[in-house]
């Protein structure tokens, strides 16, 4: 029975085995076809790249030299582009590397910028497969350059290390880009009526020196002004708030000139003066009140406290002066004249010498005490009648009243001071 079943099902087994073989052969055929297609695609890509590389033009050094020689042949760098036809338009943009420090004494600030100017010069057009000529500073003196100057500059330095920091680009359509790096000390007249909570707008002005508006016209490029990271700037007492730019016309005898201005908004850091000025002065005034709690008979303690307070005031005031003034003060011995603050009780300790003549007179007055002062010779002094009708206040009472009066006066002064500064 088993052999019969094996004979009966053997064709089906053979058929299944041959079907599996055909399926494996079909899969191998498809896989080989895909590999061939991928190889063909890669060959096509290599062929395209090779064709592009073969068709790329080669620019030789001699060709660039020939272009520059042809541009400079007959070129007059003393004449501006399109002279007698139309004004030359100069597009400007500025990149600010850093600002600071700000000098409030000389009313100026330092700024490091990269100044860029772009204009069109039809005499510099050329036909070549090369779109732009990238040149260095050696070419700058051979073509026309705008005579731009900074109007509120007190001192300007161009960077020349290791080579002149100047860049020149000439496009085949005649467009010229010229950039240079400058460090400028510019005027900034600070309005100090709100010191130390003041805010300022320091300008940077530039225009053409010799060409009026009908010859050269300045325009801002977009973006016009960009700045580096302000956290590396040396502003010290100030914080950078923002900037804005403007364009105006200056009317002079020689003509109307276009003036481009960048305003840098600065705000003074209040924390600096709080630590350097306000807190030390407040503590000094509070220190002067300690004498009200010292016994009136402890004269050395009161004297030491007054001298210590004077030394503190002298330290802070001397640090505000210039070094030359301090050296001059050391040579010339100045008189001691301490300043008085609202709420301060600092009193200069002057040595008092009693007037003495050829003869010393002593009198028994004021309850039997010897007195060398001249007024003790009067009868009213001996009897004490000079005290009649006068107010009698004890020293202890004065100290008690001062413990309340001076802190209250100082608090009222601060209230008026801060309200006036912040809100008026």
Short mmCIF file of C-alpha atoms in Angstrom, two decimals:
data_model
loop_
_atom_site.label_atom_id
_atom_site.label_comp_id
_atom_site.label_asym_id
_atom_site.label_seq_id
_atom_site.Cartn_x
_atom_site.Cartn_y
_atom_site.Cartn_z
CA UNK A 1 0.00 0.00 0.00
CA UNK A 2 2.91 2.37 0.83
CA UNK A 3 4.70 1.67 -2.45
CA UNK A 4 1.50 2.33 -4.35
CA UNK A 5 1.10 5.72 -2.70
CA UNK A 6 4.73 6.58 -3.42
CA UNK A 7 4.28 5.66 -7.09
CA UNK A 8 1.06 7.65 -7.27
CA UNK A 9 2.53 10.90 -5.76
CA UNK A 10 5.99 10.78 -7.37
CA UNK A 11 4.96 12.92 -10.45
CA UNK A 12 3.70 15.62 -8.17
CA UNK A 13 6.96 15.63 -6.19
CA UNK A 14 9.04 15.88 -9.36
CA UNK A 15 6.86 18.68 -10.61
CA UNK A 16 7.26 20.67 -7.35
CA UNK A 17 11.04 20.26 -7.42
CA UNK A 18 11.29 21.46 -11.02
CA UNK A 19 9.02 24.44 -10.16
CA UNK A 20 11.36 25.48 -7.31
CA UNK A 21 14.38 25.28 -9.60
CA UNK A 22 12.67 27.47 -12.20
CA UNK A 23 11.78 30.03 -9.49
CA UNK A 24 15.38 30.24 -8.24
CA UNK A 25 16.65 30.63 -11.81
CA UNK A 26 14.16 33.47 -12.44
CA UNK A 27 15.30 35.34 -9.31
CA UNK A 28 18.95 35.04 -10.31
CA UNK A 29 18.15 36.41 -13.76
CA UNK A 30 16.38 39.49 -12.31
CA UNK A 31 19.26 40.19 -9.92
CA UNK A 32 21.85 40.04 -12.66
CA UNK A 33 19.73 42.37 -14.79
CA UNK A 34 19.58 44.97 -12.03
CA UNK A 35 23.33 44.82 -11.56
CA UNK A 36 23.87 45.37 -15.25
CA UNK A 37 21.48 48.38 -15.22
CA UNK A 38 23.28 49.93 -12.24
CA UNK A 39 26.64 49.46 -13.92
CA UNK A 40 25.28 51.14 -17.05
CA UNK A 41 23.95 54.07 -14.99
CA UNK A 42 27.30 54.51 -13.26
CA UNK A 43 29.03 54.46 -16.61
CA UNK A 44 26.64 57.12 -17.89
CA UNK A 45 27.29 59.30 -14.83
CA UNK A 46 31.04 58.97 -15.26
CA UNK A 47 30.62 59.85 -18.89
CA UNK A 48 28.62 63.00 -18.01
CA UNK A 49 31.15 64.11 -15.43
CA UNK A 50 33.98 63.50 -17.82
CA UNK A 51 32.20 65.47 -20.53
CA UNK A 52 31.67 68.40 -18.12
CA UNK A 53 35.30 68.33 -17.05
CA UNK A 54 36.47 68.20 -20.62
CA UNK A 55 34.25 71.18 -21.62
CA UNK A 56 35.32 73.41 -18.65
CA UNK A 57 37.39 76.32 -19.96
CA UNK A 58 40.94 76.77 -18.79
CA UNK A 59 42.01 80.22 -17.69
CA UNK A 60 45.71 80.78 -17.97
CA UNK A 61 47.71 83.36 -16.08
CA UNK A 62 48.61 85.05 -19.32
CA UNK A 63 44.93 85.55 -20.17
CA UNK A 64 44.27 87.43 -16.89
CA UNK A 65 47.34 89.59 -17.45
CA UNK A 66 46.12 90.37 -20.95
CA UNK A 67 42.68 91.35 -19.59
CA UNK A 68 44.20 93.71 -17.00
CA UNK A 69 46.55 95.28 -19.56
CA UNK A 70 43.66 95.89 -21.95
CA UNK A 71 41.57 97.46 -19.18
CA UNK A 72 44.33 99.83 -18.09
CA UNK A 73 45.32 100.80 -21.61
CA UNK A 74 44.17 104.38 -22.03
CA UNK A 75 42.47 104.38 -18.59
CA UNK A 76 42.63 107.72 -16.74
CA UNK A 77 42.24 107.17 -13.01
CA UNK A 78 41.90 110.91 -12.42
CA UNK A 79 38.43 110.96 -13.96
CA UNK A 80 35.38 109.45 -12.33
CA UNK A 81 33.11 107.04 -14.27
CA UNK A 82 30.47 108.63 -16.53
CA UNK A 83 31.88 112.10 -16.01
CA UNK A 84 29.77 114.73 -17.70
CA UNK A 85 26.97 112.22 -18.29
CA UNK A 86 25.46 111.21 -14.96
CA UNK A 87 26.40 111.10 -11.25
CA UNK A 88 28.37 108.11 -10.07
CA UNK A 89 26.31 106.08 -7.60
CA UNK A 90 28.31 104.65 -4.70
CA UNK A 91 26.63 101.89 -2.70
CA UNK A 92 28.11 101.56 0.78
CA UNK A 93 27.88 99.02 3.58
CA UNK A 94 29.78 98.67 6.85
CA UNK A 95 30.76 95.70 8.97
CA UNK A 96 31.52 96.67 12.58
CA UNK A 97 34.22 94.54 14.18
CA UNK A 98 34.18 96.29 17.55
CA UNK A 99 33.26 99.52 19.35
CA UNK A 100 35.12 100.93 22.32
CA UNK A 101 36.40 102.16 24.52
CA UNK A 102 34.34 105.33 24.95
CA UNK A 103 36.30 108.28 26.37
CA UNK A 104 33.93 110.69 28.22
CA UNK A 105 36.74 113.14 28.99
CA UNK A 106 37.82 113.71 25.37
CA UNK A 107 34.29 113.13 24.05
CA UNK A 108 35.29 110.44 21.55
CA UNK A 109 35.01 106.70 20.93
CA UNK A 110 37.00 104.09 19.00
CA UNK A 111 35.50 101.88 16.31
CA UNK A 112 36.99 99.13 14.13
CA UNK A 113 35.15 98.63 10.82
CA UNK A 114 35.40 97.08 7.36
CA UNK A 115 34.18 99.76 4.95
CA UNK A 116 32.87 98.59 1.56
CA UNK A 117 32.01 100.65 -1.54
CA UNK A 118 30.49 99.43 -4.81
CA UNK A 119 30.09 101.34 -8.07
CA UNK A 120 29.97 100.79 -11.84
CA UNK A 121 32.78 101.82 -14.19
CA UNK A 122 31.98 101.13 -17.83
CA UNK A 123 35.67 101.48 -18.73
CA UNK A 124 36.40 98.26 -16.79
CA UNK A 125 34.07 95.96 -18.76
CA UNK A 126 35.70 92.92 -20.34
CA UNK A 127 34.67 89.86 -22.34
CA UNK A 128 35.88 86.61 -20.87
CA UNK A 129 34.64 83.31 -19.54
CA UNK A 130 35.86 84.55 -16.17
CA UNK A 131 33.08 86.47 -14.42
CA UNK A 132 35.10 88.33 -11.77
CA UNK A 133 38.70 89.36 -11.25
CA UNK A 134 39.83 88.95 -7.62
CA UNK A 135 42.65 91.40 -7.03
CA UNK A 136 44.66 92.74 -4.10
CA UNK A 137 45.75 96.22 -3.07
CA UNK A 138 48.36 96.52 -5.86
CA UNK A 139 45.59 97.31 -8.34
CA UNK A 140 43.86 99.94 -6.20
CA UNK A 141 46.09 102.84 -7.20
CA UNK A 142 45.63 102.17 -10.91
CA UNK A 143 41.87 102.76 -11.13
CA UNK A 144 39.53 105.52 -9.95
CA UNK A 145 38.55 105.28 -6.26
CA UNK A 146 35.94 107.46 -4.47
CA UNK A 147 37.41 110.20 -2.23
CA UNK A 148 35.33 109.19 0.80
CA UNK A 149 36.36 110.61 4.17
CA UNK A 150 34.92 110.43 7.70
CA UNK A 151 33.69 113.85 8.74
CA UNK A 152 33.72 113.44 12.54
CA UNK A 153 36.99 111.51 12.66
CA UNK A 154 39.79 112.81 14.87
CA UNK A 155 42.21 110.04 14.00
CA UNK A 156 41.98 107.21 11.46
CA UNK A 157 44.36 104.33 10.92
CA UNK A 158 44.34 101.86 8.04
CA UNK A 159 45.66 98.38 8.77
CA UNK A 160 48.85 97.54 6.88
CA UNK A 161 50.10 94.35 8.60
CA UNK A 162 51.07 92.01 7.14
CA UNK A 163 49.89 93.58 3.89
CA UNK A 164 47.46 96.47 3.28
CA UNK A 165 44.02 95.25 4.35
CA UNK A 166 42.31 96.20 1.10
CA UNK A 167 40.26 94.14 -1.31
CA UNK A 168 39.33 94.79 -4.94
CA UNK A 169 36.88 92.90 -7.15
CA UNK A 170 36.07 93.74 -10.80
CA UNK A 171 33.15 92.02 -12.56
CA UNK A 172 32.91 91.65 -16.33
CA UNK A 173 29.97 94.10 -16.43
CA UNK A 174 32.11 96.90 -14.94
CA UNK A 175 30.98 96.60 -11.32
CA UNK A 176 33.74 97.34 -8.82
CA UNK A 177 33.89 96.37 -5.13
CA UNK A 178 36.46 98.05 -2.89
CA UNK A 179 36.78 97.30 0.85
CA UNK A 180 39.31 98.30 3.49
CA UNK A 181 39.70 97.92 7.23
CA UNK A 182 39.88 101.06 9.41
CA UNK A 183 40.23 101.97 13.07
CA UNK A 184 38.67 105.38 13.74
CA UNK A 185 38.60 107.69 16.75
CA UNK A 186 35.37 109.59 16.15
CA UNK A 187 33.75 112.47 18.01
CA UNK A 188 30.83 111.68 20.29
CA UNK A 189 29.56 114.60 22.36
CA UNK A 190 28.08 112.95 25.42
CA UNK A 191 25.08 114.57 27.10
CA UNK A 192 25.89 114.03 30.77
CA UNK A 193 22.95 115.83 32.40
CA UNK A 194 21.44 112.43 33.30
CA UNK A 195 24.74 110.92 34.47
CA UNK A 196 25.09 108.10 35.49
CA UNK A 197 21.80 107.01 33.95
CA UNK A 198 22.55 108.59 30.58
CA UNK A 199 22.06 107.27 27.05
CA UNK A 200 23.96 108.40 23.98
CA UNK A 201 23.93 108.09 20.19
CA UNK A 202 27.47 108.21 18.86
CA UNK A 203 27.56 109.06 15.13
CA UNK A 204 29.92 107.99 12.37
CA UNK A 205 29.62 110.34 9.38
CA UNK A 206 31.19 109.98 5.95
CA UNK A 207 30.81 111.67 2.56
CA UNK A 208 32.80 112.67 -0.49
CA UNK A 209 35.48 115.26 0.13
CA UNK A 210 35.51 116.94 -3.29
CA UNK A 211 32.52 115.70 -5.30
CA UNK A 212 29.12 117.34 -4.61
CA UNK A 213 25.75 115.66 -5.03
CA UNK A 214 25.57 116.23 -8.79
CA UNK A 215 28.86 114.33 -9.21
CA UNK A 216 28.69 111.51 -6.63
CA UNK A 217 25.61 110.13 -4.93
CA UNK A 218 25.88 107.77 -1.97
CA UNK A 219 23.31 105.08 -1.24
CA UNK A 220 22.99 102.41 1.43
CA UNK A 221 23.38 98.83 0.33
CA UNK A 222 21.11 96.13 1.77
CA UNK A 223 22.03 95.09 4.40
CA UNK A 224 23.68 98.41 5.13
CA UNK A 225 25.31 97.80 8.53
CA UNK A 226 26.25 94.51 10.17
CA UNK A 227 27.90 94.02 13.55
CA UNK A 228 30.01 91.32 15.15
CA UNK A 229 29.23 89.74 18.51
CA UNK A 230 29.00 92.67 20.99
CA UNK A 231 30.10 90.57 23.97
CA UNK A 232 33.73 90.94 22.85
CA UNK A 233 33.58 94.73 22.60
CA UNK A 234 35.49 96.96 25.07
CA UNK A 235 32.65 99.22 26.12
CA UNK A 236 33.28 98.81 29.88
CA UNK A 237 30.86 101.35 31.40
CA UNK A 238 28.42 101.23 28.47
CA UNK A 239 26.13 98.66 26.88
CA UNK A 240 25.34 98.49 23.16
CA UNK A 241 21.61 99.05 22.60
CA UNK A 242 21.31 99.20 18.80
CA UNK A 243 22.08 101.23 15.69
CA UNK A 244 20.39 103.12 12.89
CA UNK A 245 21.53 104.85 9.71
CA UNK A 246 20.42 107.97 7.89
CA UNK A 247 21.11 110.05 4.78
CA UNK A 248 21.06 113.84 4.65
CA UNK A 249 22.22 116.71 2.45
CA UNK A 250 24.72 119.28 3.69
CA UNK A 251 24.49 122.70 2.04
CA UNK A 252 27.86 124.45 1.82
CA UNK A 253 29.45 127.19 -0.25
CA UNK A 254 31.21 124.62 -2.46
CA UNK A 255 27.97 122.70 -3.14
CA UNK A 256 25.51 120.20 -1.71
CA UNK A 257 27.08 117.03 -0.34
CA UNK A 258 25.46 113.71 0.57
CA UNK A 259 26.27 112.77 4.17
CA UNK A 260 25.82 109.18 5.35
CA UNK A 261 25.55 108.69 9.11
CA UNK A 262 25.47 105.63 11.37
CA UNK A 263 24.25 106.15 14.95
CA UNK A 264 25.39 103.70 17.61
CA UNK A 265 23.07 103.81 20.64
CA UNK A 266 24.84 103.28 23.96
CA UNK A 267 23.48 103.11 27.50
CA UNK A 268 25.60 103.46 30.61
CA UNK A 269 25.78 100.42 32.87
CA UNK A 270 24.23 101.37 36.20
CA UNK A 271 25.80 98.46 38.04
CA UNK A 272 29.30 99.83 37.49
CA UNK A 273 28.58 103.11 39.30
CA UNK A 274 26.48 101.39 41.91
CA UNK A 275 29.51 99.37 43.00
CA UNK A 276 32.14 102.04 42.39
CA UNK A 277 30.36 105.16 43.69
CA UNK A 278 26.92 104.81 45.28
CA UNK A 279 27.54 101.97 47.72
CA UNK A 280 30.89 103.33 49.03
CA UNK A 281 29.43 106.83 49.49
CA UNK A 282 26.34 105.51 51.27
CA UNK A 283 28.46 103.38 53.60
CA UNK A 284 30.71 106.34 54.33
CA UNK A 285 27.74 108.51 55.32
CA UNK A 286 26.29 105.72 57.48
CA UNK A 287 29.68 105.29 59.12
CA UNK A 288 29.59 108.91 60.25
CA UNK A 289 26.46 108.20 62.28
CA UNK A 290 28.28 105.76 64.54
CA UNK A 291 29.68 108.66 66.55
CA UNK A 292 26.17 109.41 67.84
CA UNK A 293 26.25 106.14 69.80
CA UNK A 294 29.73 106.74 71.22
CA UNK A 295 30.02 108.25 74.68
CA UNK A 296 30.65 111.99 74.61
CA UNK A 297 33.64 111.57 76.87
CA UNK A 298 35.33 109.12 74.44
CA UNK A 299 37.10 111.85 72.49
CA UNK A 300 39.82 109.54 70.97
CA UNK A 301 37.15 107.22 69.58
CA UNK A 302 35.25 110.09 67.95
CA UNK A 303 38.45 111.60 66.59
CA UNK A 304 39.60 108.27 65.12
CA UNK A 305 36.21 107.74 63.50
CA UNK A 306 36.31 111.20 61.90
CA UNK A 307 39.83 110.66 60.60
CA UNK A 308 38.93 107.24 59.21
CA UNK A 309 35.95 108.72 57.38
CA UNK A 310 38.06 111.50 55.95
CA UNK A 311 40.63 108.96 54.75
CA UNK A 312 37.88 106.99 53.00
CA UNK A 313 36.56 110.08 51.23
CA UNK A 314 40.06 111.10 50.23
CA UNK A 315 40.70 107.63 48.76
CA UNK A 316 37.61 107.70 46.54
CA UNK A 317 38.11 111.27 45.37
CA UNK A 318 41.78 110.75 44.59
CA UNK A 319 41.03 107.70 42.44
CA UNK A 320 38.76 109.78 40.22
CA UNK A 321 41.52 112.19 39.27
CA UNK A 322 44.06 111.72 36.53
CA UNK A 323 47.49 110.36 37.24
CA UNK A 324 49.18 113.66 36.48
CA UNK A 325 46.92 115.49 38.90
CA UNK A 326 47.72 112.97 41.62
CA UNK A 327 51.45 113.37 41.07
CA UNK A 328 51.13 117.14 41.24
CA UNK A 329 49.16 116.85 44.45
CA UNK A 330 51.86 114.71 46.05
CA UNK A 331 54.44 117.39 45.36
CA UNK A 332 52.36 120.25 46.72
CA UNK A 333 50.94 119.67 50.19
CA UNK A 334 47.31 120.67 50.03
CA UNK A 335 45.19 121.86 52.90
CA UNK A 336 42.63 119.50 54.39
CA UNK A 337 39.16 120.55 53.25
CA UNK A 338 36.78 117.59 53.46
CA UNK A 339 33.50 117.72 51.54
CA UNK A 340 30.20 117.58 53.29
CA UNK A 341 27.37 115.28 52.19
CA UNK A 342 23.71 115.46 53.11
CA UNK A 343 23.39 113.43 56.28
CA UNK A 344 27.14 113.37 56.93
CA UNK A 345 28.55 114.49 60.28
CA UNK A 346 32.21 114.72 59.34
CA UNK A 347 33.75 117.74 61.10
CA UNK A 348 37.37 118.78 60.45
CA UNK A 349 39.53 118.43 63.55
CA UNK A 350 41.53 121.64 63.70
CA UNK A 351 44.14 122.22 66.34
CA UNK A 352 43.04 125.07 68.57
CA UNK A 353 45.72 127.15 70.24
CA UNK A 354 44.81 129.61 72.95
CA UNK A 355 46.07 133.16 72.48
CA UNK A 356 48.96 133.86 74.75
CA UNK A 357 50.67 137.09 75.40
CA UNK A 358 53.74 137.98 77.28
CA UNK A 359 52.01 137.34 80.61
CA UNK A 360 49.63 134.52 81.43
CA UNK A 361 46.65 135.51 83.49
CA UNK A 362 44.58 133.07 85.44
CA UNK A 363 41.22 133.82 86.91
CA UNK A 364 39.01 132.02 89.36
CA UNK A 365 35.78 131.79 87.37
CA UNK A 366 33.18 129.29 86.19
CA UNK A 367 32.72 127.53 89.49
CA UNK A 368 36.30 127.75 90.62
CA UNK A 369 38.04 126.49 87.46
CA UNK A 370 41.11 128.25 86.17
CA UNK A 371 40.51 129.83 82.75
CA UNK A 372 43.09 131.54 80.55
CA UNK A 373 40.50 132.84 78.09
CA UNK A 374 40.02 136.59 77.97
CA UNK A 375 36.25 136.56 78.56
CA UNK A 376 36.69 135.08 82.02
CA UNK A 377 37.88 138.42 83.33
CA UNK A 378 34.38 139.86 83.17
CA UNK A 379 32.19 139.87 86.21
CA UNK A 380 29.34 138.12 84.31
CA UNK A 381 31.62 135.23 83.64
CA UNK A 382 32.51 134.81 87.30
CA UNK A 383 28.95 134.92 88.53
CA UNK A 384 27.45 132.85 85.65
CA UNK A 385 24.85 135.53 84.88
CA UNK A 386 25.75 135.22 81.17
CA UNK A 387 23.76 131.97 81.08
CA UNK A 388 20.47 133.63 82.00
CA UNK A 389 17.88 133.71 79.20
CA UNK A 390 19.67 131.12 77.06
CA UNK A 391 18.58 127.64 76.01
CA UNK A 392 20.37 124.88 77.88
CA UNK A 393 20.83 121.64 75.92
CA UNK A 394 22.92 118.75 77.11
CA UNK A 395 25.41 116.98 74.82
CA UNK A 396 23.64 113.66 75.36
CA UNK A 397 20.41 115.22 74.10
CA UNK A 398 22.13 116.44 70.92
CA UNK A 399 23.35 112.91 70.18
CA UNK A 400 19.85 111.54 70.74
CA UNK A 401 18.32 114.05 68.35
CA UNK A 402 21.06 113.45 65.75
CA UNK A 403 20.35 109.70 65.71
CA UNK A 404 16.98 110.55 64.22
CA UNK A 405 17.65 113.73 62.28
CA UNK A 406 20.64 112.73 60.15
CA UNK A 407 19.31 109.34 58.90
CA UNK A 408 15.95 110.96 58.14
CA UNK A 409 17.60 113.81 56.24
CA UNK A 410 19.70 111.35 54.25
CA UNK A 411 16.66 109.22 53.39
CA UNK A 412 14.73 112.31 52.19
CA UNK A 413 17.70 113.41 50.11
CA UNK A 414 17.88 110.00 48.39
CA UNK A 415 14.13 110.05 47.76
CA UNK A 416 14.30 113.43 46.02
CA UNK A 417 17.48 112.44 44.15
CA UNK A 418 16.20 109.19 42.66
CA UNK A 419 12.74 110.51 41.83
CA UNK A 420 14.30 113.49 40.07
CA UNK A 421 16.70 111.32 38.06
CA UNK A 422 14.32 108.56 37.10
CA UNK A 423 11.05 110.36 36.48
CA UNK A 424 11.79 114.06 35.90
#
